[in-house]
Amino acid sequence: MNPSGLERLIEALRCLPGIGPKSAQRLAYHLMQHDRPGAARLGEAIGHALQAIRHCQRCNTFTELEICERCASPRRDASLLCVVETPVDMNMMEQTLAYQGLYYVLMGKISPLDGVGARQLALDRLLARATDGVVREVILATNFTNEGEATAHYITAMLKARGVGVTRIARGVPVGGELEFVDSGTLAQALRERRNLESS
Amino acid sequence: MNPSGLERLIEALRCLPGIGPKSAQRLAYHLMQHDRPGAARLGEAIGHALQAIRHCQRCNTFTELEICERCASPRRDASLLCVVETPVDMNMMEQTLAYQGLYYVLMGKISPLDGVGARQLALDRLLARATDGVVREVILATNFTNEGEATAHYITAMLKARGVGVTRIARGVPVGGELEFVDSGTLAQALRERRNLESS
Ligand SMILES: [Zn+2]
Ligand SMILES: [Zn+2]
């Protein structure tokens, strides 16, 4: 029922996760009817990004350089390597202002149901990075989901076998969190991982 | 925190309705990490659609021709003109197999809150279309929402003033409902039970 160029656009929009046939049609109509300048910018931005965006050779995050600015910075502590699932997670860590080391971005997580194993994540690259002779401690900051935990366990085994020091960020009640609104699994973990308090 | 080409893509993705900053970032990461072929197809489809897609000179729907195939068909009853809000609504009407006339697609509705009045909808084009000397009956099939009803009332007054016969599809469509989400049996019934409108 739609002209072919519009059908092609609708079909192409379905490459976006979470966009089904109806949503794709709505988006296509919106672009053609109400926002042609926006559509033109989007088309150009996609083309530019496809050409310019690659992965940092050291930390694997998105960059337009061979080695990203953070990895190239002499002000970061190269003996610490924090492993995160995504660039968003890396940004979250940066916003804490509590970390001065470097990162390795997995760009995913081990997820057997989605066919993602150690090989698809290219964990051999992380291994090479972590055993460069400068890294002293690898800090695992994958999510505390089933997949994130499985990923952390796999990486721990892989790195321990090479004698690399591995730590995991702590689990517990969020800062400012109220016990009433924390799930019991988290609370149980916070109880198990309780630590001694020094008199200050 | 993102390379500029990625930021530009994230910003550009926000032209899609319902996509906020977080969703846009997720979509951009997905395209760059997991679906570069899909991104390439999307970029090309946008470019092609922008060049090829225009509005039919008679019915105002999307087409790649001057006059769309439906308007050009000798098999349609040119004495009937059905007014709908969107191409989706036109498709819904077609799927009832209960209508053999032609269409006029408003590509919107009167919506004062969004700054859309008779002028923004270019209702003068509908008036010219409806008074071509061939159209005997204009069937209003705008949605039964507040805006759809307001649009129908406005068009009724405009056409009655010129002596054009106007009917409204029956309220078999649930009050507050949208054509896009109604089954075609209900819609066929509403079409059959269309009633004459009195000028008020
Ligand atoms: Zn880097
Ligand atoms: Zn047409």
mmCIF file of C-alpha atoms and ligand atoms in Angstrom:
data_model
loop_
_atom_site.group_PDB
_atom_site.id
_atom_site.type_symbol
_atom_site.label_atom_id
_atom_site.label_comp_id
_atom_site.label_asym_id
_atom_site.label_seq_id
_atom_site.Cartn_x
_atom_site.Cartn_y
_atom_site.Cartn_z
ATOM 1 C CA MET A 1 0.000 0.000 0.000
ATOM 2 C CA ASN A 2 2.961 2.337 0.480
ATOM 3 C CA PRO A 3 5.212 3.549 -2.342
ATOM 4 C CA SER A 4 8.346 1.378 -2.570
ATOM 5 C CA GLY A 5 10.774 4.023 -1.309
ATOM 6 C CA LEU A 6 8.643 4.411 1.794
ATOM 7 C CA GLU A 7 8.401 0.631 2.281
ATOM 8 C CA ARG A 8 12.185 0.448 2.028
ATOM 9 C CA LEU A 9 12.525 3.139 4.694
ATOM 10 C CA ILE A 10 10.011 1.368 6.962
ATOM 11 C CA GLU A 11 11.887 -1.922 6.519
ATOM 12 C CA ALA A 12 15.254 -0.221 7.160
ATOM 13 C CA LEU A 13 14.006 1.441 10.358
ATOM 14 C CA ARG A 14 13.357 -2.035 11.774
ATOM 15 C CA CYS A 15 17.113 -2.453 12.267
ATOM 16 C CA LEU A 16 16.570 -0.279 15.365
ATOM 17 C CA PRO A 17 16.039 -2.476 18.437
ATOM 18 C CA GLY A 18 12.512 -2.348 19.831
ATOM 19 C CA ILE A 19 11.002 -1.001 16.593
ATOM 20 C CA GLY A 20 8.324 -3.310 15.148
ATOM 21 C CA PRO A 21 6.403 -2.934 11.856
ATOM 22 C CA LYS A 22 3.811 -0.483 13.236
ATOM 23 C CA SER A 23 6.368 1.720 14.979
ATOM 24 C CA ALA A 24 8.592 1.695 11.889
ATOM 25 C CA GLN A 25 5.681 2.889 9.757
ATOM 26 C CA ARG A 26 4.871 5.630 12.237
ATOM 27 C CA LEU A 27 8.498 6.774 12.322
ATOM 28 C CA ALA A 28 8.757 6.769 8.511
ATOM 29 C CA TYR A 29 5.544 8.778 8.149
ATOM 30 C CA HIS A 30 6.748 11.219 10.768
ATOM 31 C CA LEU A 31 10.071 11.762 9.012
ATOM 32 C CA MET A 32 8.531 12.185 5.547
ATOM 33 C CA GLN A 33 5.626 14.345 6.734
ATOM 34 C CA HIS A 34 6.958 16.389 9.628
ATOM 35 C CA ASP A 35 10.753 16.320 9.787
ATOM 36 C CA ARG A 36 12.581 16.057 6.489
ATOM 37 C CA PRO A 37 15.478 18.220 7.774
ATOM 38 C CA GLY A 38 15.814 15.845 10.736
ATOM 39 C CA ALA A 39 15.736 12.856 8.399
ATOM 40 C CA ALA A 40 18.460 14.427 6.248
ATOM 41 C CA ARG A 41 20.632 15.033 9.324
ATOM 42 C CA LEU A 42 20.054 11.450 10.470
ATOM 43 C CA GLY A 43 21.016 10.017 7.083
ATOM 44 C CA GLU A 44 24.214 12.068 7.033
ATOM 45 C CA ALA A 45 25.079 11.279 10.663
ATOM 46 C CA ILE A 46 24.731 7.546 9.981
ATOM 47 C CA GLY A 47 27.006 7.763 6.950
ATOM 48 C CA HIS A 48 29.597 9.789 8.831
ATOM 49 C CA ALA A 49 29.533 7.524 11.897
ATOM 50 C CA LEU A 50 29.940 4.395 9.773
ATOM 51 C CA GLN A 51 33.095 5.887 8.286
ATOM 52 C CA ALA A 52 34.558 7.496 11.404
ATOM 53 C CA ILE A 53 33.677 5.303 14.392
ATOM 54 C CA ARG A 54 35.970 2.413 15.311
ATOM 55 C CA HIS A 55 37.124 0.664 18.477
ATOM 56 C CA CYS A 56 40.067 1.869 20.566
ATOM 57 C CA GLN A 57 42.945 -0.575 20.132
ATOM 58 C CA ARG A 58 43.592 -0.533 23.882
ATOM 59 C CA CYS A 59 40.264 -0.201 25.714
ATOM 60 C CA ASN A 60 37.861 -1.273 22.950
ATOM 61 C CA THR A 61 35.477 1.687 23.426
ATOM 62 C CA PHE A 62 34.136 3.724 20.502
ATOM 63 C CA THR A 63 36.591 6.287 19.181
ATOM 64 C CA GLU A 64 37.598 8.070 15.989
ATOM 65 C CA LEU A 65 41.287 7.568 16.824
ATOM 66 C CA GLU A 66 43.584 4.538 16.859
ATOM 67 C CA ILE A 67 44.020 4.908 20.634
ATOM 68 C CA CYS A 68 41.333 6.905 22.471
ATOM 69 C CA GLU A 69 42.204 10.071 24.416
ATOM 70 C CA ARG A 70 41.714 8.425 27.795
ATOM 71 C CA CYS A 71 44.050 5.533 26.991
ATOM 72 C CA ALA A 72 46.599 8.009 25.625
ATOM 73 C CA SER A 73 46.464 10.255 28.704
ATOM 74 C CA PRO A 74 49.642 10.220 30.867
ATOM 75 C CA ARG A 75 47.538 11.319 33.874
ATOM 76 C CA ARG A 76 45.722 7.976 34.251
ATOM 77 C CA ASP A 77 47.048 5.178 36.475
ATOM 78 C CA ALA A 78 47.964 2.460 33.977
ATOM 79 C CA SER A 79 48.355 -0.156 36.720
ATOM 80 C CA LEU A 80 44.578 -0.303 37.249
ATOM 81 C CA LEU A 81 42.270 -1.759 34.582
ATOM 82 C CA CYS A 82 38.519 -1.558 35.133
ATOM 83 C CA VAL A 83 36.406 -3.956 33.038
ATOM 84 C CA VAL A 84 32.894 -2.734 32.140
ATOM 85 C CA GLU A 85 30.211 -4.026 29.785
ATOM 86 C CA THR A 86 29.478 -0.831 27.826
ATOM 87 C CA PRO A 87 30.699 2.729 27.149
ATOM 88 C CA VAL A 88 27.723 3.942 29.229
ATOM 89 C CA ASP A 89 29.001 1.975 32.218
ATOM 90 C CA MET A 90 32.455 3.503 31.683
ATOM 91 C CA ASN A 91 30.875 6.972 31.742
ATOM 92 C CA MET A 92 29.071 6.076 34.973
ATOM 93 C CA MET A 93 32.389 5.077 36.559
ATOM 94 C CA GLU A 94 33.993 8.324 35.380
ATOM 95 C CA GLN A 95 31.199 10.361 36.909
ATOM 96 C CA THR A 96 32.043 8.977 40.351
ATOM 97 C CA LEU A 97 35.360 10.891 40.138
ATOM 98 C CA ALA A 98 36.627 8.008 42.298
ATOM 99 C CA TYR A 99 38.695 6.226 39.653
ATOM 100 C CA GLN A 100 41.893 7.311 37.939
ATOM 101 C CA GLY A 101 42.859 4.053 36.222
ATOM 102 C CA LEU A 102 42.176 2.815 32.704
ATOM 103 C CA TYR A 103 39.326 0.727 31.261
ATOM 104 C CA TYR A 104 38.539 -2.220 29.099
ATOM 105 C CA VAL A 105 35.055 -2.131 27.541
ATOM 106 C CA LEU A 106 33.676 -5.579 26.720
ATOM 107 C CA MET A 107 30.977 -4.162 24.408
ATOM 108 C CA GLY A 108 28.674 -6.870 25.671
ATOM 109 C CA LYS A 109 28.499 -9.716 28.163
ATOM 110 C CA ILE A 110 28.545 -13.489 28.140
ATOM 111 C CA SER A 111 24.993 -14.518 27.283
ATOM 112 C CA PRO A 112 24.614 -18.134 26.090
ATOM 113 C CA LEU A 113 20.937 -17.587 25.200
ATOM 114 C CA ASP A 114 21.998 -14.891 22.719
ATOM 115 C CA GLY A 115 24.893 -16.995 21.452
ATOM 116 C CA VAL A 116 27.504 -14.723 23.055
ATOM 117 C CA GLY A 117 30.399 -16.609 24.626
ATOM 118 C CA ALA A 118 34.015 -15.809 25.458
ATOM 119 C CA ARG A 119 34.915 -16.010 21.779
ATOM 120 C CA GLN A 120 32.235 -13.550 20.571
ATOM 121 C CA LEU A 121 33.340 -11.093 23.265
ATOM 122 C CA ALA A 122 36.968 -11.483 22.054
ATOM 123 C CA LEU A 123 38.136 -11.982 25.640
ATOM 124 C CA ASP A 124 41.587 -12.933 24.292
ATOM 125 C CA ARG A 125 42.044 -9.217 23.604
ATOM 126 C CA LEU A 126 41.238 -8.442 27.255
ATOM 127 C CA LEU A 127 43.721 -11.145 28.314
ATOM 128 C CA ALA A 128 46.455 -9.591 26.186
ATOM 129 C CA ARG A 129 45.609 -6.152 27.560
ATOM 130 C CA ALA A 130 45.617 -7.320 31.210
ATOM 131 C CA THR A 131 48.956 -9.126 30.867
ATOM 132 C CA ASP A 132 50.900 -6.233 29.335
ATOM 133 C CA GLY A 133 53.216 -6.120 32.349
ATOM 134 C CA VAL A 134 51.939 -2.733 33.540
ATOM 135 C CA VAL A 135 48.469 -3.704 34.823
ATOM 136 C CA ARG A 136 48.628 -4.841 38.459
ATOM 137 C CA GLU A 137 44.930 -5.085 39.278
ATOM 138 C CA VAL A 138 41.887 -5.800 37.135
ATOM 139 C CA ILE A 139 38.679 -4.403 38.691
ATOM 140 C CA LEU A 140 35.540 -6.161 37.446
ATOM 141 C CA ALA A 141 32.644 -3.722 37.161
ATOM 142 C CA THR A 142 30.253 -5.785 35.076
ATOM 143 C CA ASN A 143 26.596 -5.583 36.078
ATOM 144 C CA PHE A 144 25.242 -7.656 38.966
ATOM 145 C CA THR A 145 22.814 -9.410 36.636
ATOM 146 C CA ASN A 146 23.061 -13.131 35.879
ATOM 147 C CA GLU A 147 24.966 -12.433 32.659
ATOM 148 C CA GLY A 148 27.199 -9.815 34.271
ATOM 149 C CA GLU A 149 28.055 -12.195 37.105
ATOM 150 C CA ALA A 150 28.734 -15.059 34.686
ATOM 151 C CA THR A 151 30.998 -12.748 32.692
ATOM 152 C CA ALA A 152 32.854 -11.712 35.846
ATOM 153 C CA HIS A 153 33.319 -15.354 36.873
ATOM 154 C CA TYR A 154 34.663 -16.313 33.458
ATOM 155 C CA ILE A 155 37.112 -13.390 33.359
ATOM 156 C CA THR A 156 38.230 -14.087 36.933
ATOM 157 C CA ALA A 157 39.119 -17.679 36.058
ATOM 158 C CA MET A 158 40.867 -16.595 32.859
ATOM 159 C CA LEU A 159 42.990 -13.928 34.584
ATOM 160 C CA LYS A 160 43.715 -15.857 37.800
ATOM 161 C CA ALA A 161 45.156 -18.665 35.641
ATOM 162 C CA ARG A 162 47.694 -16.096 34.395
ATOM 163 C CA GLY A 163 48.411 -14.781 37.880
ATOM 164 C CA VAL A 164 46.704 -11.421 37.344
ATOM 165 C CA GLY A 165 45.172 -9.780 40.449
ATOM 166 C CA VAL A 166 41.398 -9.485 40.111
ATOM 167 C CA THR A 167 38.871 -7.606 42.278
ATOM 168 C CA ARG A 168 35.114 -7.052 42.019
ATOM 169 C CA ILE A 169 33.258 -3.834 42.917
ATOM 170 C CA ALA A 170 31.120 -4.256 46.066
ATOM 171 C CA ARG A 171 27.463 -5.219 46.196
ATOM 172 C CA GLY A 172 25.109 -3.775 48.792
ATOM 173 C CA VAL A 173 22.419 -1.275 49.721
ATOM 174 C CA PRO A 174 22.683 1.841 47.502
ATOM 175 C CA VAL A 175 23.933 5.022 49.149
ATOM 176 C CA GLY A 176 20.832 6.920 50.288
ATOM 177 C CA GLY A 177 18.862 3.681 49.904
ATOM 178 C CA GLU A 178 16.234 2.615 52.426
ATOM 179 C CA LEU A 179 16.110 -0.998 53.536
ATOM 180 C CA GLU A 180 12.339 -0.953 53.014
ATOM 181 C CA PHE A 181 12.803 -0.509 49.278
ATOM 182 C CA VAL A 182 15.801 -2.785 48.661
ATOM 183 C CA ASP A 183 15.112 -6.297 47.385
ATOM 184 C CA SER A 184 15.881 -9.078 49.834
ATOM 185 C CA GLY A 185 18.612 -10.596 47.646
ATOM 186 C CA THR A 186 20.577 -7.354 47.774
ATOM 187 C CA LEU A 187 19.966 -7.033 51.489
ATOM 188 C CA ALA A 188 21.104 -10.615 52.129
ATOM 189 C CA GLN A 189 24.271 -9.927 50.131
ATOM 190 C CA ALA A 190 24.881 -6.689 52.021
ATOM 191 C CA LEU A 191 24.578 -8.645 55.253
ATOM 192 C CA ARG A 192 26.976 -11.391 54.119
ATOM 193 C CA GLU A 193 29.521 -8.852 52.892
ATOM 194 C CA ARG A 194 29.320 -6.683 56.023
ATOM 195 C CA ARG A 195 32.662 -5.201 57.014
ATOM 196 C CA ASN A 196 34.316 -4.182 60.263
ATOM 197 C CA LEU A 197 34.046 -0.543 61.201
ATOM 198 C CA GLU A 198 37.069 1.243 62.584
ATOM 199 C CA SER A 199 36.392 3.658 65.402
ATOM 200 C CA SER A 200 37.118 7.015 63.752
ATOM 201 C CA MET B 1 32.402 11.355 26.594
ATOM 202 C CA ASN B 2 31.555 9.964 23.154
ATOM 203 C CA PRO B 3 33.552 10.688 19.983
ATOM 204 C CA SER B 4 31.983 13.546 18.024
ATOM 205 C CA GLY B 5 30.709 11.416 15.146
ATOM 206 C CA LEU B 6 28.869 9.243 17.649
ATOM 207 C CA GLU B 7 27.464 12.278 19.490
ATOM 208 C CA ARG B 8 26.226 13.604 16.152
ATOM 209 C CA LEU B 9 24.502 10.286 15.438
ATOM 210 C CA ILE B 10 22.941 10.225 18.925
ATOM 211 C CA GLU B 11 21.694 13.790 18.471
ATOM 212 C CA ALA B 12 20.346 13.002 14.990
ATOM 213 C CA LEU B 13 18.461 9.915 16.225
ATOM 214 C CA ARG B 14 16.483 12.196 18.528
ATOM 215 C CA CYS B 15 14.506 13.422 15.506
ATOM 216 C CA LEU B 16 12.589 10.140 15.886
ATOM 217 C CA PRO B 17 9.452 10.673 17.988
ATOM 218 C CA GLY B 18 9.580 9.006 21.392
ATOM 219 C CA ILE B 19 13.384 8.705 21.372
ATOM 220 C CA GLY B 20 15.008 10.546 24.308
ATOM 221 C CA PRO B 21 18.742 10.994 25.014
ATOM 222 C CA LYS B 22 19.188 7.583 26.678
ATOM 223 C CA SER B 23 17.315 5.670 23.977
ATOM 224 C CA ALA B 24 19.196 7.552 21.255
ATOM 225 C CA GLN B 25 22.514 6.549 22.813
ATOM 226 C CA ARG B 26 21.385 2.930 23.057
ATOM 227 C CA LEU B 27 20.287 2.931 19.414
ATOM 228 C CA ALA B 28 23.557 4.517 18.251
ATOM 229 C CA TYR B 29 25.650 2.010 20.199
ATOM 230 C CA HIS B 30 23.574 -0.826 18.804
ATOM 231 C CA LEU B 31 24.033 0.346 15.217
ATOM 232 C CA MET B 32 27.788 0.926 15.556
ATOM 233 C CA GLN B 33 28.434 -2.271 17.540
ATOM 234 C CA HIS B 34 25.960 -4.822 16.258
ATOM 235 C CA ASP B 35 24.378 -3.755 12.974
ATOM 236 C CA ARG B 36 26.545 -1.683 10.649
ATOM 237 C CA PRO B 37 24.931 -3.270 7.556
ATOM 238 C CA GLY B 38 21.511 -2.293 8.939
ATOM 239 C CA ALA B 39 22.768 1.221 9.616
ATOM 240 C CA ALA B 40 24.082 1.481 6.060
ATOM 241 C CA ARG B 41 20.727 0.345 4.671
ATOM 242 C CA LEU B 42 18.917 2.851 6.900
ATOM 243 C CA GLY B 43 21.126 5.726 5.782
ATOM 244 C CA GLU B 44 20.552 4.864 2.131
ATOM 245 C CA ALA B 45 16.803 4.342 2.587
ATOM 246 C CA ILE B 46 16.475 7.765 4.202
ATOM 247 C CA GLY B 47 18.354 9.427 1.367
ATOM 248 C CA HIS B 48 16.296 7.645 -1.266
ATOM 249 C CA ALA B 49 12.965 8.372 0.460
ATOM 250 C CA LEU B 50 13.800 12.065 0.809
ATOM 251 C CA GLN B 51 14.360 12.249 -2.926
ATOM 252 C CA ALA B 52 11.514 10.038 -4.094
ATOM 253 C CA ILE B 53 8.587 10.511 -1.720
ATOM 254 C CA ARG B 54 6.105 13.314 -2.376
ATOM 255 C CA HIS B 55 2.363 13.924 -1.934
ATOM 256 C CA CYS B 56 -0.250 12.876 -4.496
ATOM 257 C CA GLN B 57 -1.647 15.990 -6.188
ATOM 258 C CA ARG B 58 -5.192 14.630 -5.832
ATOM 259 C CA CYS B 59 -5.440 12.687 -2.558
ATOM 260 C CA ASN B 60 -2.388 14.050 -0.719
ATOM 261 C CA THR B 61 -1.079 10.619 0.338
ATOM 262 C CA PHE B 62 2.563 9.618 0.013
ATOM 263 C CA THR B 63 3.546 8.577 -3.505
ATOM 264 C CA GLU B 64 6.480 8.568 -5.889
ATOM 265 C CA LEU B 65 4.211 9.723 -8.739
ATOM 266 C CA GLU B 66 2.467 13.006 -9.569
ATOM 267 C CA ILE B 67 -0.928 11.285 -9.158
ATOM 268 C CA CYS B 68 -0.986 8.062 -7.136
ATOM 269 C CA GLU B 69 -2.123 4.763 -8.654
ATOM 270 C CA ARG B 70 -5.383 4.718 -6.733
ATOM 271 C CA CYS B 71 -6.402 8.214 -7.840
ATOM 272 C CA ALA B 72 -5.461 7.314 -11.430
ATOM 273 C CA SER B 73 -7.480 4.074 -11.419
ATOM 274 C CA PRO B 74 -10.617 4.108 -13.639
ATOM 275 C CA ARG B 75 -12.107 1.360 -11.461
ATOM 276 C CA ARG B 76 -12.718 3.602 -8.457
ATOM 277 C CA ASP B 77 -15.982 5.536 -7.962
ATOM 278 C CA ALA B 78 -14.898 9.166 -8.327
ATOM 279 C CA SER B 79 -18.214 10.449 -6.956
ATOM 280 C CA LEU B 80 -17.250 9.322 -3.439
ATOM 281 C CA LEU B 81 -14.447 11.039 -1.525
ATOM 282 C CA CYS B 82 -13.433 9.610 1.843
ATOM 283 C CA VAL B 83 -11.472 11.956 4.121
ATOM 284 C CA VAL B 84 -8.992 10.292 6.498
ATOM 285 C CA GLU B 85 -6.289 11.620 8.785
ATOM 286 C CA THR B 86 -3.370 9.418 7.691
ATOM 287 C CA PRO B 87 -2.220 6.922 5.033
ATOM 288 C CA VAL B 88 -2.551 4.195 7.704
ATOM 289 C CA ASP B 89 -6.231 5.059 8.102
ATOM 290 C CA MET B 90 -6.644 4.909 4.314
ATOM 291 C CA ASN B 91 -5.105 1.431 4.322
ATOM 292 C CA MET B 92 -7.472 0.396 7.098
ATOM 293 C CA MET B 93 -10.442 1.561 4.999
ATOM 294 C CA GLU B 94 -9.139 -0.363 1.993
ATOM 295 C CA GLN B 95 -8.816 -3.525 4.043
ATOM 296 C CA THR B 96 -12.561 -3.481 4.775
ATOM 297 C CA LEU B 97 -13.130 -4.132 1.026
ATOM 298 C CA ALA B 98 -16.337 -2.118 1.632
ATOM 299 C CA TYR B 99 -15.304 1.044 -0.185
ATOM 300 C CA GLN B 100 -14.693 1.664 -3.882
ATOM 301 C CA GLY B 101 -14.457 5.463 -3.895
ATOM 302 C CA LEU B 102 -11.463 7.769 -3.708
ATOM 303 C CA TYR B 103 -9.715 9.385 -0.748
ATOM 304 C CA TYR B 104 -8.345 12.610 0.588
ATOM 305 C CA VAL B 105 -5.628 12.193 3.219
ATOM 306 C CA LEU B 106 -5.386 15.159 5.602
ATOM 307 C CA MET B 107 -1.919 14.091 6.846
ATOM 308 C CA GLY B 108 -2.950 15.312 10.287
ATOM 309 C CA LYS B 109 -5.909 16.743 12.160
ATOM 310 C CA ILE B 110 -6.992 20.044 13.604
ATOM 311 C CA SER B 111 -5.186 20.319 16.941
ATOM 312 C CA PRO B 112 -5.061 23.833 18.426
ATOM 313 C CA LEU B 113 -2.728 22.689 21.220
ATOM 314 C CA ASP B 114 -0.166 21.639 18.604
ATOM 315 C CA GLY B 115 -0.749 24.798 16.559
ATOM 316 C CA VAL B 116 -2.473 22.880 13.757
ATOM 317 C CA GLY B 117 -5.505 24.680 12.338
ATOM 318 C CA ALA B 118 -7.376 24.636 9.047
ATOM 319 C CA ARG B 119 -4.543 26.558 7.413
ATOM 320 C CA GLN B 120 -1.764 24.172 8.506
ATOM 321 C CA LEU B 121 -3.848 21.245 7.222
ATOM 322 C CA ALA B 122 -4.271 23.061 3.877
ATOM 323 C CA LEU B 123 -8.000 22.397 3.938
ATOM 324 C CA ASP B 124 -8.394 24.705 0.925
ATOM 325 C CA ARG B 125 -6.883 21.882 -1.112
ATOM 326 C CA LEU B 126 -9.569 19.518 0.192
ATOM 327 C CA LEU B 127 -12.233 22.119 -0.638
ATOM 328 C CA ALA B 128 -10.973 22.387 -4.217
ATOM 329 C CA ARG B 129 -10.855 18.604 -4.491
ATOM 330 C CA ALA B 130 -14.391 18.156 -3.114
ATOM 331 C CA THR B 131 -15.895 20.788 -5.414
ATOM 332 C CA ASP B 132 -14.457 19.434 -8.669
ATOM 333 C CA GLY B 133 -17.973 18.752 -9.996
ATOM 334 C CA VAL B 134 -17.525 14.948 -9.902
ATOM 335 C CA VAL B 135 -17.602 14.332 -6.150
ATOM 336 C CA ARG B 136 -21.182 13.886 -4.924
ATOM 337 C CA GLU B 137 -20.519 12.762 -1.373
ATOM 338 C CA VAL B 138 -17.685 13.414 1.048
ATOM 339 C CA ILE B 139 -17.421 10.692 3.687
ATOM 340 C CA LEU B 140 -15.658 11.865 6.832
ATOM 341 C CA ALA B 141 -13.591 9.062 8.356
ATOM 342 C CA THR B 142 -11.451 11.035 10.762
ATOM 343 C CA ASN B 143 -10.885 9.435 14.169
ATOM 344 C CA PHE B 144 -13.510 9.637 16.898
ATOM 345 C CA THR B 145 -11.072 11.428 19.176
ATOM 346 C CA ASN B 146 -11.610 15.036 20.218
ATOM 347 C CA GLU B 147 -9.313 16.306 17.477
ATOM 348 C CA GLY B 148 -10.794 13.975 14.857
ATOM 349 C CA GLU B 149 -14.311 15.129 15.732
ATOM 350 C CA ALA B 150 -13.284 18.795 15.685
ATOM 351 C CA THR B 151 -11.706 18.232 12.293
ATOM 352 C CA ALA B 152 -14.891 16.559 11.012
ATOM 353 C CA HIS B 153 -17.034 19.439 12.311
ATOM 354 C CA TYR B 154 -14.807 22.022 10.674
ATOM 355 C CA ILE B 155 -14.807 20.220 7.327
ATOM 356 C CA THR B 156 -18.580 19.680 7.508
ATOM 357 C CA ALA B 157 -19.203 23.416 7.944
ATOM 358 C CA MET B 158 -16.726 24.243 5.168
ATOM 359 C CA LEU B 159 -18.265 21.828 2.662
ATOM 360 C CA LYS B 160 -21.945 22.392 3.590
ATOM 361 C CA ALA B 161 -21.406 26.087 2.899
ATOM 362 C CA ARG B 162 -20.536 25.074 -0.667
ATOM 363 C CA GLY B 163 -23.486 22.694 -0.950
ATOM 364 C CA VAL B 164 -21.372 19.532 -0.908
ATOM 365 C CA GLY B 165 -23.040 16.406 0.567
ATOM 366 C CA VAL B 166 -21.200 15.261 3.677
ATOM 367 C CA THR B 167 -21.574 12.040 5.672
ATOM 368 C CA ARG B 168 -19.768 10.685 8.696
ATOM 369 C CA ILE B 169 -18.867 7.036 9.205
ATOM 370 C CA ALA B 170 -20.963 5.586 12.013
ATOM 371 C CA ARG B 171 -19.943 5.559 15.611
ATOM 372 C CA GLY B 172 -19.411 1.816 15.450
ATOM 373 C CA VAL B 173 -15.842 2.778 16.142
ATOM 374 C CA PRO B 174 -15.486 3.015 19.929
ATOM 375 C CA VAL B 175 -15.629 6.586 21.257
ATOM 376 C CA GLY B 176 -12.073 7.736 21.821
ATOM 377 C CA GLY B 177 -10.818 4.944 19.542
ATOM 378 C CA GLU B 178 -8.436 5.255 16.622
ATOM 379 C CA LEU B 179 -9.050 3.603 13.231
ATOM 380 C CA GLU B 180 -5.591 2.094 13.207
ATOM 381 C CA PHE B 181 -6.497 -0.218 16.080
ATOM 382 C CA VAL B 182 -10.031 -1.271 15.067
ATOM 383 C CA ASP B 183 -10.816 -4.617 13.393
ATOM 384 C CA SER B 184 -11.969 -4.327 9.789
ATOM 385 C CA GLY B 185 -15.415 -5.838 10.470
ATOM 386 C CA THR B 186 -16.275 -3.023 12.866
ATOM 387 C CA LEU B 187 -14.905 -0.518 10.403
ATOM 388 C CA ALA B 188 -16.974 -1.985 7.543
ATOM 389 C CA GLN B 189 -20.087 -1.659 9.727
ATOM 390 C CA ALA B 190 -19.268 1.939 10.534
ATOM 391 C CA LEU B 191 -18.890 2.658 6.832
ATOM 392 C CA ARG B 192 -22.259 1.064 5.958
ATOM 393 C CA GLU B 193 -24.028 3.005 8.696
ATOM 394 C CA ARG B 194 -22.665 6.397 7.793
ATOM 395 C CA ARG B 195 -25.250 9.099 8.376
ATOM 396 C CA ASN B 196 -26.108 12.478 6.899
ATOM 397 C CA LEU B 197 -24.790 15.489 8.736
ATOM 398 C CA GLU B 198 -27.020 18.498 9.300
ATOM 399 C CA SER B 199 -25.445 21.908 9.164
ATOM 400 C CA SER B 200 -25.643 23.182 12.732
HETATM 401 ZN ZN ZN C 1 40.907 3.556 24.793
HETATM 402 ZN ZN ZN C 2 -3.790 9.965 -4.891
#
